[in-house]
PDB file of C-alpha atoms in Angstrom:
ATOM      1  CA  UNK A   1     -10.007  14.782  -7.874  1.00 73.00           C
ATOM      2  CA  UNK A   2     -11.500  11.547  -7.994  1.00 83.00           C
ATOM      3  CA  UNK A   3     -10.167   8.905  -5.512  1.00 94.00           C
ATOM      4  CA  UNK A   4     -10.479   5.103  -5.206  1.00 97.00           C
ATOM      5  CA  UNK A   5     -13.833   4.562  -3.869  1.00 97.00           C
ATOM      6  CA  UNK A   6     -14.656   1.371  -1.447  1.00 98.00           C
ATOM      7  CA  UNK A   7     -17.996   0.281   0.195  1.00 97.00           C
ATOM      8  CA  UNK A   8     -18.940  -0.222   3.038  1.00 98.00           C
ATOM      9  CA  UNK A   9     -16.218   1.580   5.229  1.00 97.00           C
ATOM     10  CA  UNK A  10     -17.423  -0.773   7.884  1.00 98.00           C
ATOM     11  CA  UNK A  11     -18.874  -4.513   8.149  1.00 98.00           C
ATOM     12  CA  UNK A  12     -19.346  -6.720  10.934  1.00 98.00           C
ATOM     13  CA  UNK A  13     -20.182 -10.297  10.322  1.00 98.00           C
ATOM     14  CA  UNK A  14     -20.293 -13.528  12.153  1.00 98.00           C
ATOM     15  CA  UNK A  15     -18.493 -16.553  11.864  1.00 98.00           C
ATOM     16  CA  UNK A  16     -19.330 -18.457   8.594  1.00 97.00           C
ATOM     17  CA  UNK A  17     -20.856 -15.853   7.049  1.00 98.00           C
ATOM     18  CA  UNK A  18     -19.980 -14.309   3.633  1.00 98.00           C
ATOM     19  CA  UNK A  19     -19.311 -10.955   2.968  1.00 98.00           C
ATOM     20  CA  UNK A  20     -18.651  -8.473  -0.423  1.00 98.00           C
ATOM     21  CA  UNK A  21     -16.441  -5.728  -0.734  1.00 98.00           C
ATOM     22  CA  UNK A  22     -16.710  -3.067  -3.423  1.00 98.00           C
ATOM     23  CA  UNK A  23     -14.239  -1.033  -5.413  1.00 98.00           C
ATOM     24  CA  UNK A  24     -14.473   1.755  -7.754  1.00 97.00           C
ATOM     25  CA  UNK A  25     -11.029   2.879  -8.838  1.00 97.00           C
ATOM     26  CA  UNK A  26     -10.159   6.053 -10.126  1.00 96.00           C
ATOM     27  CA  UNK A  27     -11.091   6.662 -13.814  1.00 94.00           C
ATOM     28  CA  UNK A  28      -8.856   5.476 -16.460  1.00 91.00           C
ATOM     29  CA  UNK A  29      -6.948   3.337 -14.253  1.00 93.00           C
ATOM     30  CA  UNK A  30      -6.066  -0.098 -15.449  1.00 91.00           C
ATOM     31  CA  UNK A  31      -5.262  -1.776 -12.720  1.00 93.00           C
ATOM     32  CA  UNK A  32      -6.986  -2.622  -9.516  1.00 96.00           C
ATOM     33  CA  UNK A  33      -5.311  -4.510  -6.244  1.00 97.00           C
ATOM     34  CA  UNK A  34      -6.781  -5.915  -3.301  1.00 98.00           C
ATOM     35  CA  UNK A  35      -4.294  -5.911   0.052  1.00 98.00           C
ATOM     36  CA  UNK A  36      -5.409  -7.003   3.714  1.00 98.00           C
ATOM     37  CA  UNK A  37      -4.147  -5.247   6.550  1.00 98.00           C
ATOM     38  CA  UNK A  38      -4.693  -7.267  10.151  1.00 96.00           C
ATOM     39  CA  UNK A  39      -3.787  -5.196  13.301  1.00 93.00           C
ATOM     40  CA  UNK A  40      -0.708  -3.832  13.450  1.00 92.00           C
ATOM     41  CA  UNK A  41       0.506  -5.207  10.562  1.00 94.00           C
ATOM     42  CA  UNK A  42       1.725  -4.200   6.945  1.00 95.00           C
ATOM     43  CA  UNK A  43      -0.329  -4.347   3.851  1.00 97.00           C
ATOM     44  CA  UNK A  44      -0.384  -8.018   2.390  1.00 97.00           C
ATOM     45  CA  UNK A  45      -1.086  -8.030  -1.433  1.00 97.00           C
ATOM     46  CA  UNK A  46      -4.283 -10.398  -2.311  1.00 98.00           C
ATOM     47  CA  UNK A  47      -4.803 -10.259  -5.703  1.00 97.00           C
ATOM     48  CA  UNK A  48      -4.869  -7.860  -8.748  1.00 96.00           C
ATOM     49  CA  UNK A  49      -6.391  -7.013 -11.945  1.00 96.00           C
ATOM     50  CA  UNK A  50      -5.445  -5.589 -15.136  1.00 93.00           C
ATOM     51  CA  UNK A  51      -8.006  -4.870 -17.725  1.00 91.00           C
ATOM     52  CA  UNK A  52     -10.402  -6.949 -16.028  1.00 90.00           C
ATOM     53  CA  UNK A  53      -8.209  -9.816 -16.240  1.00 94.00           C
ATOM     54  CA  UNK A  54      -6.733 -11.174 -12.867  1.00 94.00           C
ATOM     55  CA  UNK A  55      -2.813 -10.312 -13.155  1.00 93.00           C
ATOM     56  CA  UNK A  56      -1.321 -11.554  -9.956  1.00 93.00           C
ATOM     57  CA  UNK A  57      -2.135 -13.700  -6.891  1.00 95.00           C
ATOM     58  CA  UNK A  58      -1.150 -13.238  -3.716  1.00 94.00           C
ATOM     59  CA  UNK A  59      -1.549 -14.787  -0.145  1.00 89.00           C
ATOM     60  CA  UNK A  60      -5.367 -14.923  -0.882  1.00 95.00           C
ATOM     61  CA  UNK A  61      -7.244 -17.915   0.942  1.00 95.00           C
ATOM     62  CA  UNK A  62      -9.085 -20.199  -1.455  1.00 96.00           C
ATOM     63  CA  UNK A  63     -12.213 -18.985   0.496  1.00 97.00           C
ATOM     64  CA  UNK A  64     -12.032 -15.428  -1.069  1.00 98.00           C
ATOM     65  CA  UNK A  65     -12.621 -14.747  -4.597  1.00 97.00           C
ATOM     66  CA  UNK A  66     -12.600 -11.157  -6.459  1.00 97.00           C
ATOM     67  CA  UNK A  67     -13.486 -10.147 -10.234  1.00 96.00           C
ATOM     68  CA  UNK A  68     -13.459  -6.943 -12.021  1.00 96.00           C
ATOM     69  CA  UNK A  69     -16.470  -5.990 -14.040  1.00 95.00           C
ATOM     70  CA  UNK A  70     -16.704  -4.366 -17.398  1.00 93.00           C
ATOM     71  CA  UNK A  71     -17.218  -1.013 -15.639  1.00 92.00           C
ATOM     72  CA  UNK A  72     -13.789  -1.645 -14.044  1.00 93.00           C
ATOM     73  CA  UNK A  73     -15.113  -1.811 -10.462  1.00 95.00           C
ATOM     74  CA  UNK A  74     -13.964  -4.677  -8.472  1.00 97.00           C
ATOM     75  CA  UNK A  75     -15.413  -6.918  -5.841  1.00 98.00           C
ATOM     76  CA  UNK A  76     -13.795  -9.137  -3.219  1.00 98.00           C
ATOM     77  CA  UNK A  77     -16.296 -11.769  -1.833  1.00 98.00           C
ATOM     78  CA  UNK A  78     -15.243 -13.507   1.275  1.00 98.00           C
ATOM     79  CA  UNK A  79     -17.058 -16.869   2.227  1.00 97.00           C
ATOM     80  CA  UNK A  80     -17.008 -18.876   5.531  1.00 98.00           C
ATOM     81  CA  UNK A  81     -15.559 -16.353   7.234  1.00 98.00           C
ATOM     82  CA  UNK A  82     -13.245 -16.912  10.201  1.00 98.00           C
ATOM     83  CA  UNK A  83     -12.339 -14.449  13.111  1.00 97.00           C
ATOM     84  CA  UNK A  84      -8.893 -14.178  11.548  1.00 97.00           C
ATOM     85  CA  UNK A  85     -10.357 -12.312   8.578  1.00 98.00           C
ATOM     86  CA  UNK A  86     -11.342  -9.286  10.591  1.00 98.00           C
ATOM     87  CA  UNK A  87      -8.559  -6.870   9.171  1.00 98.00           C
ATOM     88  CA  UNK A  88      -8.415  -3.694   7.275  1.00 98.00           C
ATOM     89  CA  UNK A  89      -9.055  -4.582   3.391  1.00 98.00           C
ATOM     90  CA  UNK A  90      -7.842  -1.810   1.050  1.00 98.00           C
ATOM     91  CA  UNK A  91      -8.564  -1.467  -2.603  1.00 98.00           C
ATOM     92  CA  UNK A  92      -6.208   0.280  -4.761  1.00 97.00           C
ATOM     93  CA  UNK A  93      -5.574   1.389  -8.479  1.00 96.00           C
ATOM     94  CA  UNK A  94      -3.008   2.315 -10.716  1.00 93.00           C
ATOM     95  CA  UNK A  95      -2.282   3.164 -14.351  1.00 91.00           C
ATOM     96  CA  UNK A  96       0.040   0.891 -16.126  1.00 86.00           C
ATOM     97  CA  UNK A  97       0.838   3.182 -18.802  1.00 83.00           C
ATOM     98  CA  UNK A  98       2.860   4.945 -16.232  1.00 82.00           C
ATOM     99  CA  UNK A  99       5.473   2.081 -15.772  1.00 82.00           C
ATOM    100  CA  UNK A 100       6.701   1.085 -12.694  1.00 81.00           C
ATOM    101  CA  UNK A 101       6.860   4.667 -11.211  1.00 86.00           C
ATOM    102  CA  UNK A 102       3.115   4.605 -11.101  1.00 88.00           C
ATOM    103  CA  UNK A 103       1.924   4.579  -7.560  1.00 92.00           C
ATOM    104  CA  UNK A 104      -1.167   2.926  -6.102  1.00 94.00           C
ATOM    105  CA  UNK A 105      -3.537   4.823  -4.914  1.00 96.00           C
ATOM    106  CA  UNK A 106      -5.492   3.551  -2.047  1.00 97.00           C
ATOM    107  CA  UNK A 107      -9.065   3.666  -1.024  1.00 97.00           C
ATOM    108  CA  UNK A 108     -10.133   4.545   2.702  1.00 96.00           C
ATOM    109  CA  UNK A 109     -10.373   0.891   3.200  1.00 97.00           C
ATOM    110  CA  UNK A 110     -13.123  -1.821   4.679  1.00 98.00           C
ATOM    111  CA  UNK A 111     -12.787  -2.538   8.126  1.00 97.00           C
ATOM    112  CA  UNK A 112     -14.146  -6.002   8.728  1.00 98.00           C
ATOM    113  CA  UNK A 113     -14.869  -7.302  12.001  1.00 98.00           C
ATOM    114  CA  UNK A 114     -15.651 -10.995  12.168  1.00 98.00           C
ATOM    115  CA  UNK A 115     -17.566 -12.366  15.506  1.00 97.00           C
TER     116      UNK A 115
ATOM    117  CA  UNK B   1      11.792 -13.585   2.673  1.00 67.00           C
ATOM    118  CA  UNK B   2      10.876  -9.887   3.257  1.00 74.00           C
ATOM    119  CA  UNK B   3      11.886  -8.057   0.527  1.00 92.00           C
ATOM    120  CA  UNK B   4      11.808  -4.607   2.520  1.00 97.00           C
ATOM    121  CA  UNK B   5      12.828  -3.806   5.929  1.00 96.00           C
ATOM    122  CA  UNK B   6      12.116  -1.367   8.224  1.00 95.00           C
ATOM    123  CA  UNK B   7      13.511  -2.004  11.542  1.00 87.00           C
ATOM    124  CA  UNK B   8      13.658   1.226  13.616  1.00 84.00           C
ATOM    125  CA  UNK B   9      11.508   1.151  16.608  1.00 82.00           C
ATOM    126  CA  UNK B  10       8.880   3.909  17.174  1.00 90.00           C
ATOM    127  CA  UNK B  11      10.314   7.568  17.229  1.00 93.00           C
ATOM    128  CA  UNK B  12       9.425  10.330  18.852  1.00 96.00           C
ATOM    129  CA  UNK B  13      10.446  13.885  17.474  1.00 97.00           C
ATOM    130  CA  UNK B  14      10.041  16.998  18.326  1.00 97.00           C
ATOM    131  CA  UNK B  15       7.960  19.329  16.319  1.00 98.00           C
ATOM    132  CA  UNK B  16      10.109  21.545  13.682  1.00 97.00           C
ATOM    133  CA  UNK B  17      12.783  18.788  13.843  1.00 98.00           C
ATOM    134  CA  UNK B  18      13.777  16.577  11.020  1.00 97.00           C
ATOM    135  CA  UNK B  19      13.469  12.714  11.046  1.00 97.00           C
ATOM    136  CA  UNK B  20      14.953   9.912   9.134  1.00 97.00           C
ATOM    137  CA  UNK B  21      13.217   6.556   8.654  1.00 97.00           C
ATOM    138  CA  UNK B  22      14.964   3.735   7.487  1.00 97.00           C
ATOM    139  CA  UNK B  23      14.487   1.397   4.429  1.00 97.00           C
ATOM    140  CA  UNK B  24      16.448  -1.328   3.139  1.00 97.00           C
ATOM    141  CA  UNK B  25      15.356  -3.452   0.354  1.00 97.00           C
ATOM    142  CA  UNK B  26      16.140  -6.984  -1.362  1.00 96.00           C
ATOM    143  CA  UNK B  27      15.920  -7.455  -5.124  1.00 94.00           C
ATOM    144  CA  UNK B  28      18.097  -8.960  -8.242  1.00 92.00           C
ATOM    145  CA  UNK B  29      15.787  -6.948 -10.871  1.00 91.00           C
ATOM    146  CA  UNK B  30      17.368  -4.075 -12.100  1.00 91.00           C
ATOM    147  CA  UNK B  31      14.362  -2.044 -12.739  1.00 90.00           C
ATOM    148  CA  UNK B  32      12.255  -1.169  -9.691  1.00 92.00           C
ATOM    149  CA  UNK B  33      10.428   1.515  -8.058  1.00 93.00           C
ATOM    150  CA  UNK B  34      10.481   2.565  -4.074  1.00 96.00           C
ATOM    151  CA  UNK B  35       7.553   4.211  -2.685  1.00 97.00           C
ATOM    152  CA  UNK B  36       6.997   5.594   0.931  1.00 98.00           C
ATOM    153  CA  UNK B  37       3.016   5.890   2.147  1.00 98.00           C
ATOM    154  CA  UNK B  38       1.921   7.560   5.209  1.00 98.00           C
ATOM    155  CA  UNK B  39      -1.115   5.809   7.324  1.00 98.00           C
ATOM    156  CA  UNK B  40      -2.427   8.084  10.101  1.00 97.00           C
ATOM    157  CA  UNK B  41      -4.496   6.613  12.735  1.00 94.00           C
ATOM    158  CA  UNK B  42      -7.636   7.150  10.388  1.00 93.00           C
ATOM    159  CA  UNK B  43      -6.438   4.268   8.362  1.00 93.00           C
ATOM    160  CA  UNK B  44      -5.938   5.563   4.872  1.00 95.00           C
ATOM    161  CA  UNK B  45      -2.688   4.884   2.766  1.00 97.00           C
ATOM    162  CA  UNK B  46      -1.355   8.076   1.484  1.00 97.00           C
ATOM    163  CA  UNK B  47       1.315   7.934  -1.015  1.00 97.00           C
ATOM    164  CA  UNK B  48       4.125  10.278  -0.230  1.00 98.00           C
ATOM    165  CA  UNK B  49       7.225  10.110  -2.597  1.00 97.00           C
ATOM    166  CA  UNK B  50       8.915   7.324  -5.270  1.00 96.00           C
ATOM    167  CA  UNK B  51      11.961   6.717  -6.105  1.00 96.00           C
ATOM    168  CA  UNK B  52      13.196   4.733  -9.431  1.00 94.00           C
ATOM    169  CA  UNK B  53      15.974   2.625  -9.820  1.00 94.00           C
ATOM    170  CA  UNK B  54      17.671   4.378 -12.588  1.00 93.00           C
ATOM    171  CA  UNK B  55      16.954   7.900 -11.234  1.00 93.00           C
ATOM    172  CA  UNK B  56      20.260  10.007 -10.843  1.00 92.00           C
ATOM    173  CA  UNK B  57      18.687  12.418  -8.168  1.00 95.00           C
ATOM    174  CA  UNK B  58      17.120  11.826  -4.655  1.00 97.00           C
ATOM    175  CA  UNK B  59      13.571  12.542  -5.146  1.00 97.00           C
ATOM    176  CA  UNK B  60      11.698  15.530  -3.215  1.00 97.00           C
ATOM    177  CA  UNK B  61       8.715  16.392  -2.484  1.00 97.00           C
ATOM    178  CA  UNK B  62       7.647  19.470  -0.362  1.00 97.00           C
ATOM    179  CA  UNK B  63       8.838  18.399   3.004  1.00 98.00           C
ATOM    180  CA  UNK B  64       9.762  14.584   1.983  1.00 98.00           C
ATOM    181  CA  UNK B  65      13.208  13.911   0.608  1.00 98.00           C
ATOM    182  CA  UNK B  66      14.617  10.207  -0.150  1.00 98.00           C
ATOM    183  CA  UNK B  67      18.141   9.498   0.337  1.00 97.00           C
ATOM    184  CA  UNK B  68      18.613   6.976  -2.022  1.00 97.00           C
ATOM    185  CA  UNK B  69      21.581   4.865  -1.841  1.00 97.00           C
ATOM    186  CA  UNK B  70      21.637   2.133  -4.439  1.00 96.00           C
ATOM    187  CA  UNK B  71      24.469   0.592  -3.579  1.00 95.00           C
ATOM    188  CA  UNK B  72      23.624  -0.105  -0.375  1.00 96.00           C
ATOM    189  CA  UNK B  73      20.097  -0.932  -1.355  1.00 97.00           C
ATOM    190  CA  UNK B  74      18.369   1.877   1.069  1.00 97.00           C
ATOM    191  CA  UNK B  75      15.890   4.443   0.383  1.00 97.00           C
ATOM    192  CA  UNK B  76      15.664   6.373   3.532  1.00 97.00           C
ATOM    193  CA  UNK B  77      13.064   9.186   4.015  1.00 98.00           C
ATOM    194  CA  UNK B  78      13.394  12.257   5.276  1.00 98.00           C
ATOM    195  CA  UNK B  79      11.039  14.300   6.597  1.00 98.00           C
ATOM    196  CA  UNK B  80      11.960  18.077   7.386  1.00 97.00           C
ATOM    197  CA  UNK B  81      10.043  20.387   9.683  1.00 97.00           C
ATOM    198  CA  UNK B  82       8.041  17.981  11.157  1.00 98.00           C
ATOM    199  CA  UNK B  83       4.639  18.958  12.309  1.00 98.00           C
ATOM    200  CA  UNK B  84       1.907  17.470  14.824  1.00 97.00           C
ATOM    201  CA  UNK B  85      -0.103  16.227  11.529  1.00 97.00           C
ATOM    202  CA  UNK B  86       2.890  13.740  10.518  1.00 98.00           C
ATOM    203  CA  UNK B  87       2.541  11.471  13.597  1.00 98.00           C
ATOM    204  CA  UNK B  88       1.335   8.332  11.525  1.00 98.00           C
ATOM    205  CA  UNK B  89       2.634   4.684  10.574  1.00 97.00           C
ATOM    206  CA  UNK B  90       5.351   5.371   7.420  1.00 98.00           C
ATOM    207  CA  UNK B  91       5.524   2.084   4.921  1.00 98.00           C
ATOM    208  CA  UNK B  92       8.345   1.663   2.709  1.00 98.00           C
ATOM    209  CA  UNK B  93       7.154  -0.289  -0.393  1.00 97.00           C
ATOM    210  CA  UNK B  94       8.636  -1.763  -3.524  1.00 96.00           C
ATOM    211  CA  UNK B  95       7.436  -2.517  -7.206  1.00 93.00           C
ATOM    212  CA  UNK B  96       9.827  -5.160  -8.975  1.00 89.00           C
ATOM    213  CA  UNK B  97      10.190  -5.360 -12.741  1.00 78.00           C
ATOM    214  CA  UNK B  98       9.370  -3.129 -15.420  1.00 71.00           C
ATOM    215  CA  UNK B  99       5.608  -3.465 -15.347  1.00 73.00           C
ATOM    216  CA  UNK B 100       3.376  -0.755 -14.173  1.00 69.00           C
ATOM    217  CA  UNK B 101       0.934  -3.441 -12.904  1.00 75.00           C
ATOM    218  CA  UNK B 102       2.796  -5.313 -10.723  1.00 86.00           C
ATOM    219  CA  UNK B 103       2.044  -5.309  -6.889  1.00 92.00           C
ATOM    220  CA  UNK B 104       3.856  -3.411  -4.357  1.00 94.00           C
ATOM    221  CA  UNK B 105       5.598  -5.277  -1.530  1.00 95.00           C
ATOM    222  CA  UNK B 106       5.288  -3.397   2.044  1.00 97.00           C
ATOM    223  CA  UNK B 107       7.861  -2.932   5.013  1.00 96.00           C
ATOM    224  CA  UNK B 108       6.335  -3.446   8.553  1.00 95.00           C
ATOM    225  CA  UNK B 109       6.547   0.316   8.886  1.00 96.00           C
ATOM    226  CA  UNK B 110       7.809   2.942  11.182  1.00 95.00           C
ATOM    227  CA  UNK B 111       6.007   4.422  13.931  1.00 96.00           C
ATOM    228  CA  UNK B 112       6.647   8.205  14.147  1.00 97.00           C
ATOM    229  CA  UNK B 113       5.082  10.684  16.898  1.00 97.00           C
ATOM    230  CA  UNK B 114       5.693  14.411  16.909  1.00 98.00           C
ATOM    231  CA  UNK B 115       5.396  15.930  20.037  1.00 97.00           C
ATOM    232  CA  UNK B 116       5.148  19.593  20.574  1.00 95.00           C
TER     233      UNK B 116
END
């Protein structure tokens, strides 16, 4: 079965640089989520999109932005990177028609290291 | 405020034995879903099992089962017949509200190490 695809798997950037993370959700899934997981931490919700419109916003820094495109893939853009942005970034997707029982299906994540 | 509480320290469990991971939650919404995820050291997040607030029976999925006590707001995960591959971090998560596109809020996780 198709899964959520994230790219790149690993990314190394320097402080103040920018980064773009990509996510391709499971086909037919209408909701995409972005989470940030710091070392030894639980995943923290950043932002989500439902049918290409932003549906919810969590603890996403103003330096970050995201969007979902017409083909449903999503990108997380991160600017002015800081050392504290080093984390595992997950994209997940779900099918809202399944109601609140619909699990999030996660990609393998992008491990961002800021030096 | 933390909506999901997982407070157990790291756990060691003998292979083939059962292990129970505690999860308590806090919500005033009558409609909610509870999820458990497994995160091995390789980092991926794997969905294990789901329990809905209106479900009358405890959820089961293979070797995973949920001990759902709604009045106590707890949803403990039971892993039976532990295997070495069960060594991982386990996260409890909750979705509030009736909409299928609401976010999941995660607990801090329980670390499990299965020993032969």
